[in-house]
Tab-separated table of C-alpha atoms in Angstrom:
chain	number	residue	atom	x	y	z
A	1	MET	CA	125.866	111.412	156.348
A	2	ASP	CA	122.951	113.927	155.511
A	3	ILE	CA	122.913	114.892	152.279
A	4	LEU	CA	119.574	117.503	152.720
A	5	PRO	CA	120.346	120.736	155.128
A	6	LYS	CA	118.014	120.995	157.482
A	7	SER	CA	115.790	123.593	155.743
A	8	ILE	CA	114.539	121.192	153.302
A	9	LYS	CA	114.348	118.354	156.075
A	10	SER	CA	110.623	118.863	156.654
A	11	PRO	CA	108.104	116.624	156.842
A	12	ILE	CA	106.904	114.630	153.538
A	13	PRO	CA	104.849	116.843	151.389
A	14	ILE	CA	101.752	115.577	152.072
A	15	TRP	CA	99.242	116.717	149.602
A	16	THR	CA	101.788	116.122	146.593
A	17	THR	CA	103.208	112.697	147.957
A	18	LEU	CA	99.096	112.378	148.044
A	19	ILE	CA	97.991	113.071	144.275
A	20	LEU	CA	101.066	111.463	143.122
A	21	GLY	CA	100.399	108.539	144.820
A	22	LEU	CA	96.679	108.677	143.781
A	23	SER	CA	98.069	109.261	140.054
A	24	ILE	CA	100.259	105.711	140.164
A	25	ILE	CA	97.261	103.925	141.745
A	26	SER	CA	94.596	105.156	138.589
A	27	TYR	CA	97.359	104.169	136.222
A	28	ALA	CA	97.687	100.324	138.022
A	29	SER	CA	94.350	100.083	137.469
A	30	PRO	CA	92.646	100.938	134.495
A	31	GLN	CA	89.022	100.096	136.554
A	32	ILE	CA	90.326	103.055	138.648
A	33	SER	CA	91.264	105.346	136.003
A	34	SER	CA	87.839	104.927	133.623
A	35	ALA	CA	85.797	105.597	137.149
A	36	LEU	CA	88.300	108.488	137.526
A	37	ILE	CA	88.961	110.261	133.617
A	38	TYR	CA	86.944	112.598	132.121
A	39	ASP	CA	84.565	111.485	130.353
A	40	ARG	CA	82.175	114.532	128.895
A	41	ALA	CA	79.029	112.353	128.392
A	42	ALA	CA	79.456	110.750	132.079
A	43	ILE	CA	80.074	114.447	133.792
A	44	PHE	CA	76.565	114.850	131.936
A	45	GLN	CA	74.947	112.065	132.937
A	46	GLY	CA	76.076	113.451	136.754
A	47	GLU	CA	79.635	111.727	138.201
A	48	ILE	CA	80.453	115.128	138.384
A	49	TRP	CA	83.481	114.049	140.766
A	50	ARG	CA	85.286	113.635	137.288
A	51	LEU	CA	85.456	117.126	137.266
A	52	ILE	CA	88.371	117.160	139.380
A	53	THR	CA	89.425	112.976	139.746
A	54	SER	CA	90.482	113.702	135.703
A	55	HIS	CA	93.701	115.160	136.845
A	56	LEU	CA	95.257	111.639	138.101
A	57	VAL	CA	94.437	110.129	134.611
A	58	HIS	CA	97.159	109.193	132.238
A	59	PHE	CA	97.505	107.325	129.264
A	60	THR	CA	101.188	106.460	128.927
A	61	PRO	CA	103.927	105.438	130.843
A	62	LEU	CA	105.706	108.994	129.721
A	63	HIS	CA	102.517	110.859	130.074
A	64	LEU	CA	103.028	109.436	133.678
A	65	ILE	CA	106.142	109.786	134.922
A	66	ASN	CA	106.404	113.950	133.363
A	67	ASN	CA	103.724	115.475	135.282
A	68	LEU	CA	104.890	113.342	137.878
A	69	ILE	CA	108.078	114.715	138.377
A	70	ALA	CA	106.788	118.299	137.094
A	71	PHE	CA	104.230	118.294	139.746
A	72	GLY	CA	106.291	116.483	142.211
A	73	ILE	CA	109.188	118.948	142.434
A	74	ALA	CA	106.821	122.250	142.133
A	75	GLY	CA	104.478	120.047	145.040
A	76	TRP	CA	107.014	119.678	147.254
A	77	ILE	CA	109.201	123.109	146.732
A	78	ILE	CA	105.285	124.745	147.300
A	79	GLU	CA	104.659	122.949	150.604
A	80	ASN	CA	108.620	122.667	151.756
A	81	ARG	CA	108.192	126.257	151.932
A	82	GLY	CA	105.051	126.854	153.987
A	83	TYR	CA	103.671	128.698	150.759
A	84	GLN	CA	99.458	128.640	151.968
A	85	HIS	CA	96.536	127.385	149.881
A	86	PHE	CA	98.353	124.706	147.786
A	87	VAL	CA	94.801	122.347	148.364
A	88	PRO	CA	92.639	125.111	147.536
A	89	LEU	CA	95.230	126.385	144.810
A	90	CYS	CA	94.458	122.511	143.337
A	91	LEU	CA	91.428	121.897	143.680
A	92	LEU	CA	90.138	125.265	142.308
A	93	MET	CA	92.948	124.410	139.140
A	94	ALA	CA	91.663	120.871	138.567
A	95	PHE	CA	87.630	122.240	138.637
A	96	PHE	CA	87.934	125.385	136.350
A	97	ILE	CA	90.274	123.544	133.648
A	98	THR	CA	87.918	120.640	133.141
A	99	VAL	CA	84.839	122.813	133.405
A	100	SER	CA	86.684	124.899	130.872
A	101	LEU	CA	87.263	122.586	128.905
A	102	ILE	CA	83.460	120.660	128.922
A	103	VAL	CA	82.622	124.946	127.872
A	104	MET	CA	85.394	125.148	124.447
A	105	LYS	CA	86.408	121.660	123.757
A	106	PRO	CA	83.128	120.804	123.222
A	107	ASN	CA	84.727	117.634	120.379
A	108	MET	CA	86.429	116.787	123.441
A	109	ILE	CA	85.210	113.839	125.068
A	110	TYR	CA	88.369	112.085	127.130
A	111	TYR	CA	90.650	113.823	129.330
A	112	GLY	CA	93.258	113.113	131.357
A	113	GLY	CA	96.538	114.163	132.867
A	114	LEU	CA	98.281	116.488	135.880
A	115	SER	CA	100.080	119.137	134.028
A	116	GLY	CA	97.508	121.380	133.952
A	117	LEU	CA	98.134	121.617	138.096
A	118	ALA	CA	101.599	121.354	137.369
A	119	SER	CA	102.171	124.415	135.352
A	120	GLY	CA	99.243	126.388	137.694
A	121	SER	CA	101.248	125.165	140.568
A	122	ILE	CA	104.993	126.348	139.253
A	123	TYR	CA	103.282	129.522	138.316
A	124	TYR	CA	102.185	129.680	142.035
A	125	LEU	CA	105.296	129.127	143.238
A	126	ALA	CA	106.911	131.680	140.931
A	127	LEU	CA	104.089	134.404	142.004
A	128	LEU	CA	104.476	134.019	145.813
A	129	GLY	CA	109.069	133.555	144.658
A	130	LEU	CA	108.638	136.929	143.795
A	131	ARG	CA	108.514	138.275	147.826
A	132	GLU	CA	111.845	135.981	147.626
A	133	SER	CA	115.385	137.622	148.192
A	134	PRO	CA	117.745	136.966	144.932
A	135	PRO	CA	118.964	135.121	143.991
A	136	TRP	CA	115.058	132.732	144.073
A	137	ARG	CA	113.355	135.844	143.020
A	138	LEU	CA	115.367	135.908	139.571
A	139	VAL	CA	114.942	132.016	138.887
A	140	CYS	CA	111.380	133.432	139.635
A	141	ILE	CA	110.823	135.933	137.110
A	142	VAL	CA	112.811	133.272	134.237
A	143	THR	CA	110.112	131.114	135.358
A	144	LEU	CA	107.010	134.064	134.838
A	145	PHE	CA	108.439	134.987	131.868
A	146	PHE	CA	108.832	131.126	130.659
A	147	ILE	CA	106.293	129.135	131.513
A	148	PRO	CA	103.801	132.466	129.317
A	149	ILE	CA	105.821	131.694	126.720
A	150	LYS	CA	105.877	128.267	126.544
A	151	ILE	CA	102.240	127.707	126.286
A	152	VAL	CA	102.163	130.136	123.585
A	153	LEU	CA	104.756	128.186	121.933
A	154	GLU	CA	102.786	125.132	122.272
A	155	ILE	CA	99.264	126.809	120.513
A	156	GLU	CA	101.613	128.356	117.652
A	157	ILE	CA	102.757	124.464	116.904
A	158	ASN	CA	99.698	123.256	118.121
A	159	GLN	CA	101.118	120.163	120.513
A	160	SER	CA	104.202	119.800	122.938
A	161	ILE	CA	107.446	121.497	121.286
A	162	PHE	CA	109.542	118.721	121.682
A	163	ALA	CA	106.111	116.279	121.006
A	164	TYR	CA	107.109	112.570	121.549
A	165	SER	CA	104.191	110.298	120.581
A	166	GLN	CA	100.670	110.334	122.022
A	167	PRO	CA	97.443	108.958	121.601
A	168	PHE	CA	96.058	111.599	122.702
A	169	THR	CA	95.928	115.619	121.566
A	170	ILE	CA	98.077	117.379	123.930
A	171	MET	CA	96.032	120.353	125.320
A	172	PRO	CA	98.185	123.408	126.214
A	173	HIS	CA	94.248	125.047	126.898
A	174	SER	CA	94.651	123.247	130.434
A	175	HIS	CA	98.383	124.791	131.217
A	176	ILE	CA	96.415	128.456	130.459
A	177	ILE	CA	93.894	128.006	133.001
A	178	GLY	CA	95.687	126.290	135.200
A	179	CYS	CA	98.360	129.404	135.310
A	180	LEU	CA	94.842	132.255	135.695
A	181	VAL	CA	94.022	129.863	138.377
A	182	ALA	CA	97.152	130.335	139.950
A	183	LEU	CA	97.416	133.884	139.430
A	184	ILE	CA	94.009	135.000	140.264
A	185	LEU	CA	94.471	133.234	143.520
A	186	PHE	CA	97.835	134.655	143.789
A	187	LEU	CA	96.354	138.791	143.038
A	188	VAL	CA	93.262	137.500	145.658
A	189	TYR	CA	96.054	135.752	148.754
A	190	SER	CA	98.241	138.951	148.304
A	191	ASP	CA	95.061	141.301	148.428
A	192	THR	CA	93.963	140.306	151.859
A	193	ALA	CA	97.091	139.833	153.451
A	194	ASN	CA	97.373	142.937	152.697
A	195	SER	CA	93.982	144.479	153.636
B	1	MET	CA	8.178	76.939	88.429
B	2	THR	CA	9.050	80.185	88.720
B	3	LEU	CA	9.738	80.728	91.988
B	4	LEU	CA	12.007	77.530	92.318
B	5	ARG	CA	13.713	79.394	89.645
B	6	THR	CA	14.613	82.275	91.272
B	7	LEU	CA	15.654	80.439	95.180
B	8	LEU	CA	18.179	78.846	92.524
B	9	ILE	CA	19.441	81.683	91.353
B	10	ILE	CA	19.519	83.326	94.728
B	11	PHE	CA	21.488	80.021	96.112
B	12	LEU	CA	23.748	80.423	92.785
B	13	ILE	CA	24.839	84.039	93.985
B	14	ALA	CA	24.821	83.232	97.868
B	15	VAL	CA	27.623	80.549	96.928
B	16	TYR	CA	29.376	82.887	94.293
B	17	GLY	CA	28.999	85.509	97.181
B	18	LEU	CA	30.401	83.301	99.493
B	19	THR	CA	33.456	82.101	97.417
B	20	ALA	CA	33.963	85.635	97.141
B	21	CYS	CA	34.846	86.151	100.667
B	22	ALA	CA	37.368	83.598	100.335
B	23	THR	CA	39.776	85.304	98.027
B	24	SER	CA	42.752	86.756	99.083
B	25	LYS	CA	45.491	88.576	97.064
B	26	SER	CA	49.243	89.117	98.675
B	27	ARG	CA	52.089	91.249	97.422
B	28	HIS	CA	55.746	90.576	98.635
B	29	TYR	CA	58.216	94.621	98.949
B	30	SER	CA	61.375	93.573	99.804
B	31	SER	CA	65.037	94.856	99.355
B	32	ASN	CA	67.865	92.793	100.542
B	33	VAL	CA	71.038	93.781	102.368
B	34	VAL	CA	72.832	89.707	100.950
B	35	GLN	CA	71.750	90.642	97.296
B	36	TYR	CA	73.004	93.877	97.263
B	37	LEU	CA	76.343	93.195	99.117
B	38	TYR	CA	77.158	89.298	97.877
B	39	PRO	CA	75.215	89.504	94.719
B	40	ASN	CA	77.908	87.033	93.142
B	41	GLN	CA	77.190	83.873	94.613
B	42	LYS	CA	80.062	81.822	92.221
B	43	ARG	CA	83.071	85.048	93.512
B	44	PRO	CA	84.438	83.635	96.430
B	45	ILE	CA	83.685	86.005	99.765
B	46	LYS	CA	86.228	87.447	101.386
B	47	THR	CA	87.555	87.288	104.631
B	48	PRO	CA	86.574	90.171	106.580
B	49	GLU	CA	89.123	91.855	108.406
B	50	ILE	CA	89.938	93.462	111.951
B	51	PRO	CA	87.997	96.435	112.116
B	52	VAL	CA	90.083	99.786	113.197
B	53	LEU	CA	87.399	102.151	114.487
B	54	SER	CA	88.530	105.803	114.734
B	55	LEU	CA	86.509	107.895	117.117
B	56	PRO	CA	84.723	109.549	116.673
B	57	LEU	CA	82.978	107.754	113.320
B	58	ASN	CA	81.678	109.507	110.710
B	59	VAL	CA	78.402	107.666	109.809
B	60	GLY	CA	76.297	106.994	106.905
B	61	ILE	CA	72.420	106.008	106.578
B	62	ALA	CA	71.012	104.112	103.368
B	63	PHE	CA	68.140	102.012	102.140
B	64	VAL	CA	69.310	99.318	100.281
B	65	PRO	CA	68.222	99.252	96.987
B	66	GLU	CA	64.685	97.504	96.758
B	67	THR	CA	65.320	93.644	94.886
B	68	THR	CA	62.036	94.466	92.654
B	69	ARG	CA	63.153	97.343	90.555
B	70	ASN	CA	59.641	97.977	89.364
B	71	HIS	CA	57.772	97.504	92.859
B	72	ARG	CA	58.535	100.493	95.292
B	73	THR	CA	56.793	100.780	98.671
B	74	LEU	CA	58.865	103.785	99.975
B	75	THR	CA	58.864	106.845	98.294
B	76	GLU	CA	62.486	108.615	98.764
B	77	VAL	CA	60.589	111.667	101.321
B	78	ASN	CA	59.227	108.245	103.433
B	79	LYS	CA	62.837	106.901	103.077
B	80	ALA	CA	64.388	110.278	103.869
B	81	ASP	CA	61.898	110.266	107.291
B	82	LEU	CA	62.371	106.882	108.619
B	83	MET	CA	66.482	107.441	107.747
B	84	LYS	CA	66.095	110.789	109.935
B	85	GLU	CA	64.749	109.429	112.889
B	86	ALA	CA	67.542	106.295	112.944
B	87	SER	CA	69.507	108.815	112.809
B	88	THR	CA	69.275	110.769	115.661
B	89	HIS	CA	69.486	107.880	117.954
B	90	PHE	CA	73.031	107.092	116.509
B	91	LYS	CA	74.025	111.499	117.131
B	92	GLN	CA	73.761	110.752	121.064
B	93	TYR	CA	76.492	108.749	121.132
B	94	ASP	CA	79.624	110.757	121.465
B	95	PHE	CA	81.723	108.199	119.217
B	96	VAL	CA	79.735	109.236	116.797
B	97	LYS	CA	81.008	112.540	115.284
B	98	SER	CA	78.141	112.967	112.027
B	99	ILE	CA	75.623	111.189	110.278
B	100	GLU	CA	75.245	111.276	107.089
B	101	ILE	CA	72.048	110.288	105.375
B	102	ILE	CA	72.633	108.430	101.305
B	103	PRO	CA	69.748	109.255	99.463
B	104	SER	CA	68.897	106.140	97.221
B	105	PRO	CA	70.601	106.607	94.113
B	106	TYR	CA	73.942	107.027	95.280
B	107	LEU	CA	73.087	102.728	96.248
B	108	THR	CA	73.342	100.909	93.254
B	109	GLN	CA	71.761	97.063	92.324
B	110	LYS	CA	74.290	94.428	93.184
B	111	GLY	CA	76.126	97.688	94.270
B	112	SER	CA	78.373	94.804	96.198
B	113	PHE	CA	81.405	96.515	98.969
B	114	ALA	CA	82.537	98.586	95.712
B	115	ASN	CA	79.760	100.629	95.569
B	116	LEU	CA	80.100	101.552	99.655
B	117	ASP	CA	83.425	102.156	99.171
B	118	GLN	CA	82.418	103.980	96.524
B	119	ILE	CA	79.567	106.008	99.352
B	120	ARG	CA	82.871	106.022	101.489
B	121	THR	CA	85.000	107.639	99.222
B	122	MET	CA	82.112	110.092	98.330
B	123	PHE	CA	80.625	111.037	101.731
B	124	GLY	CA	83.513	110.569	103.612
B	125	ILE	CA	82.240	108.063	105.931
B	126	ASP	CA	83.690	105.020	107.858
B	127	VAL	CA	80.609	102.805	109.054
B	128	ILE	CA	77.317	102.437	106.576
B	129	VAL	CA	74.266	101.357	108.564
B	130	LEU	CA	71.789	99.576	105.887
B	131	LEU	CA	68.389	100.079	105.900
B	132	SER	CA	66.451	96.528	104.463
B	133	TYR	CA	62.837	95.712	104.713
B	134	ASP	CA	60.566	92.904	103.932
B	135	GLN	CA	56.388	93.919	104.085
B	136	THR	CA	53.700	91.708	102.838
B	137	ARG	CA	50.572	92.806	102.336
B	138	PHE	CA	47.467	90.819	102.859
B	139	THR	CA	44.272	91.708	101.339
B	140	ASP	CA	41.331	89.624	102.083
B	141	GLU	CA	37.317	89.666	101.198
B	142	GLY	CA	35.646	89.498	104.378
B	143	LEU	CA	32.196	88.410	105.020
B	144	ALA	CA	30.525	92.001	104.692
B	145	SER	CA	31.615	91.700	101.236
B	146	ILE	CA	28.401	90.199	99.833
B	147	THR	CA	26.937	93.655	99.918
B	148	TYR	CA	29.280	94.683	96.912
B	149	TRP	CA	26.664	93.601	95.290
B	150	THR	CA	24.523	96.137	95.500
B	151	ILE	CA	26.878	98.617	94.222
B	152	ILE	CA	26.531	100.449	97.344
B	153	GLY	CA	28.227	98.116	99.724
B	154	ALA	CA	30.771	98.647	97.424
B	155	TYR	CA	31.018	102.757	98.554
B	156	LEU	CA	30.205	102.283	101.855
B	157	VAL	CA	30.913	98.260	103.488
B	158	PRO	CA	34.446	98.029	104.803
B	159	GLY	CA	34.792	94.448	103.907
B	160	GLU	CA	38.520	94.581	102.320
B	161	LYS	CA	40.635	92.798	105.137
B	162	ASN	CA	44.757	94.100	105.477
B	163	ASP	CA	46.915	92.313	106.799
B	164	THR	CA	50.486	94.301	106.752
B	165	HIS	CA	53.515	92.639	108.644
B	166	THR	CA	57.025	94.830	108.266
B	167	MET	CA	60.191	93.810	109.427
B	168	VAL	CA	63.142	96.773	108.803
B	169	ASP	CA	66.389	95.732	109.352
B	170	ALA	CA	69.400	97.727	109.981
B	171	THR	CA	72.682	96.439	109.797
B	172	VAL	CA	76.037	98.041	110.606
B	173	TYR	CA	78.823	98.102	108.722
B	174	ASP	CA	82.545	98.821	108.910
B	175	ILE	CA	83.016	99.161	105.021
B	176	LYS	CA	87.157	99.335	105.239
B	177	SER	CA	87.665	95.993	106.514
B	178	ARG	CA	83.675	94.524	105.839
B	179	LYS	CA	83.206	93.443	108.659
B	180	MET	CA	79.220	93.747	110.092
B	181	LEU	CA	79.598	95.412	113.536
B	182	PHE	CA	75.744	94.644	114.731
B	183	ARG	CA	72.197	94.220	113.003
B	184	ALA	CA	69.093	95.517	114.789
B	185	PRO	CA	65.961	94.246	113.133
B	186	GLY	CA	62.235	96.226	113.928
B	187	THR	CA	58.728	94.074	112.678
B	188	SER	CA	55.592	95.285	113.119
B	189	HIS	CA	51.530	93.930	112.573
B	190	ILE	CA	48.870	96.571	111.009
B	191	LYS	CA	45.200	94.866	110.671
B	192	SER	CA	42.985	97.265	109.475
B	193	SER	CA	39.592	97.181	106.624
B	194	SER	CA	38.136	98.909	103.923
B	195	THR	CA	35.697	99.611	101.539
B	196	PRO	CA	37.391	97.866	97.645
B	197	VAL	CA	36.504	101.698	95.972
B	198	ASN	CA	39.105	103.310	99.073
B	199	LEU	CA	41.250	100.163	99.283
B	200	SER	CA	44.625	101.302	97.438
B	201	GLU	CA	44.848	104.372	99.749
B	202	GLN	CA	44.054	102.006	103.265
B	203	VAL	CA	46.770	99.880	102.173
B	204	ARG	CA	49.121	102.554	101.207
B	205	LYS	CA	48.113	104.112	104.811
B	206	ASP	CA	49.174	101.218	106.572
B	207	SER	CA	51.987	100.426	104.511
B	208	LEU	CA	54.031	103.466	105.330
B	209	GLU	CA	52.477	102.714	109.204
B	210	GLY	CA	53.928	99.631	109.604
B	211	PHE	CA	57.436	100.807	108.745
B	212	LYS	CA	56.940	103.806	111.024
B	213	LEU	CA	55.921	101.229	114.094
B	214	ALA	CA	58.879	98.453	113.063
B	215	SER	CA	61.353	101.591	112.977
B	216	GLN	CA	60.268	102.703	116.377
B	217	GLN	CA	60.944	99.143	117.874
B	218	LEU	CA	64.044	99.008	115.433
B	219	VAL	CA	66.201	101.967	117.044
B	220	ILE	CA	64.831	100.264	120.963
B	221	ASN	CA	66.088	97.598	119.365
B	222	LEU	CA	69.500	99.469	117.646
B	223	GLU	CA	69.998	101.489	121.003
B	224	GLU	CA	70.339	97.940	122.780
B	225	GLN	CA	72.932	96.195	120.576
B	226	LEU	CA	74.733	99.715	120.767
B	227	LYS	CA	75.388	99.313	124.148
B	228	GLN	CA	76.128	95.440	123.560
B	229	PHE	CA	78.668	95.798	120.532
B	230	LYS	CA	80.074	99.145	123.567
B	231	GLU	CA	80.821	96.234	126.260
B	232	LYS	CA	81.953	93.597	123.452
B	233	VAL	CA	84.476	96.211	121.985
B	234	LYS	CA	85.525	96.164	125.326
B	235	GLU	CA	85.784	92.589	125.888
B	236	ALA	CA	87.377	91.524	123.017
B	237	PRO	CA	89.435	94.222	122.210
B	238	GLN	CA	91.450	91.665	119.517
B	239	ASP	CA	87.993	91.671	117.236
B	240	TYR	CA	88.620	95.414	117.665
B	241	GLN	CA	90.666	98.055	116.926
B	242	ILE	CA	89.881	101.481	117.822
B	243	ILE	CA	91.707	104.090	117.565
B	244	HIS	CA	90.937	107.667	118.336
B	245	LYS	CA	91.301	111.010	115.766
B	246	PRO	CA	92.621	114.578	117.003
B	247	GLY	CA	90.902	116.074	119.389
B	248	TYR	CA	89.244	113.275	120.834
B	249	THR	CA	90.944	112.647	124.034
B	250	GLY	CA	92.843	115.340	125.036
B	251	GLY	CA	95.729	115.435	127.415
B	252	GLY	CA	97.191	117.569	129.746
B	253	SER	CA	100.681	116.546	129.333
B	254	LEU	CA	104.099	118.373	129.688
B	255	ASP	CA	107.008	117.577	127.120
B	256	ILE	CA	111.085	116.969	127.941
B	257	SER	CA	111.747	121.907	127.936
B	258	PHE	CA	109.534	121.787	130.592
B	259	LEU	CA	110.337	119.137	132.361
B	260	ILE	CA	114.126	120.111	131.752
B	261	PHE	CA	113.183	123.499	132.771
B	262	ILE	CA	111.175	122.277	135.952
B	263	ILE	CA	113.933	119.627	136.681
B	264	LEU	CA	116.641	123.161	137.169
B	265	LEU	CA	114.218	125.009	138.775
B	266	GLY	CA	114.455	122.432	141.631
B	267	GLY	CA	118.206	121.772	141.429
B	268	ILE	CA	118.400	125.963	141.562
B	269	TRP	CA	115.853	125.941	144.437
B	270	LEU	CA	118.740	122.755	146.472
B	271	TRP	CA	121.252	124.634	145.494
B	272	ILE	CA	120.273	128.252	147.298
B	273	SER	CA	118.877	126.326	150.248
B	274	TYR	CA	122.284	124.801	150.911
B	275	ARG	CA	123.883	127.716	150.490
B	276	LYS	CA	121.730	129.092	153.162
B	277	VAL	CA	122.315	126.430	155.304
């Protein structure tokens, strides 16, 4: 007996699965993760792929699991509903988050984690959901309020609200940039679609 | 008879002059890191612990006090210049947060690790680069020194041959664990000649030049040793514990509240999709 309705049983969300898979591979192999991580000095030495790939690197199992669940759900819904521009969204978020870290966090030497992309994807999903009919539209409105409030609280408290022990400093900064990129992309494509 | 007496006098002068040519003077100046850190040989040496390096590091750099306190070859200004030169090479590494130049008066004779602990507290450093040196200067009188008998020769003829051998050594210690992390040497050899009148000035110049050249070599060796140390830390994690200070490593991470929210979001979407069907 099929558990999921037909509308949900669309093909596998390729891009989401790919990103999740790469994150797991990177976590399993220290050599791969050291080649992909945001390493400020290495980026300045020309290893610019790290601007994009650093988001696939995770530092602890909990860090990996939390980010994979969040990004997985957001990506799954986006791809399943056929929302466009998910790949450019991910690439732009990845690029702008790391570039902003280079500019605004000069003392931070290493960075990793999908959360910036996850936050941005959820925000993009919620923005596109405004065009949908209720009750999904209502859920998206709540999401659009929840995410900024959560980020503000994170910055105020200077860590995650229910922080778990981690060997790194949590960067709410990346969540802000992720959401801003999502908002800008949404507005750009809305304008293009309208015109 | 008078001629014979004159020849004898000339012969004696020549013999004296040639003997004078063989005259050699040497001076030795040094500061010794072992004497500074382990002055009391009777006391048992404490075994170093496993160093916990909290990155990025606050590094201090200092010259070990001279073994011969009344005979110094480097002034405070010279030392500060050499330390500045070495410190610029440390600054380029991402694991070095700051580098403090520690003036010589803060290091006491035979101060040992108790003195380093004081410096650690005063300057807030984790690791210290201890610079020590050994310089030997030789002055020999060459054949030309025979012209000094003319008095004018002592002003014009550079018959003094100077040899300056210098070694500068940098030893990097983790103060808390008392473990030496790595060391690098730098050596130089300067040769010059001078008149007896400006001998001391020339020797001073050679001395400083010797330190500069040795320091340049030291910096090259130090960079190499730093690279090797980085590899050593990776290869032997049991020997060095590396921890990161807040802000050194950043992570894009979502906490449990966010996770609950996104799971709820996914659940609601599933539920809505079911209802539509």
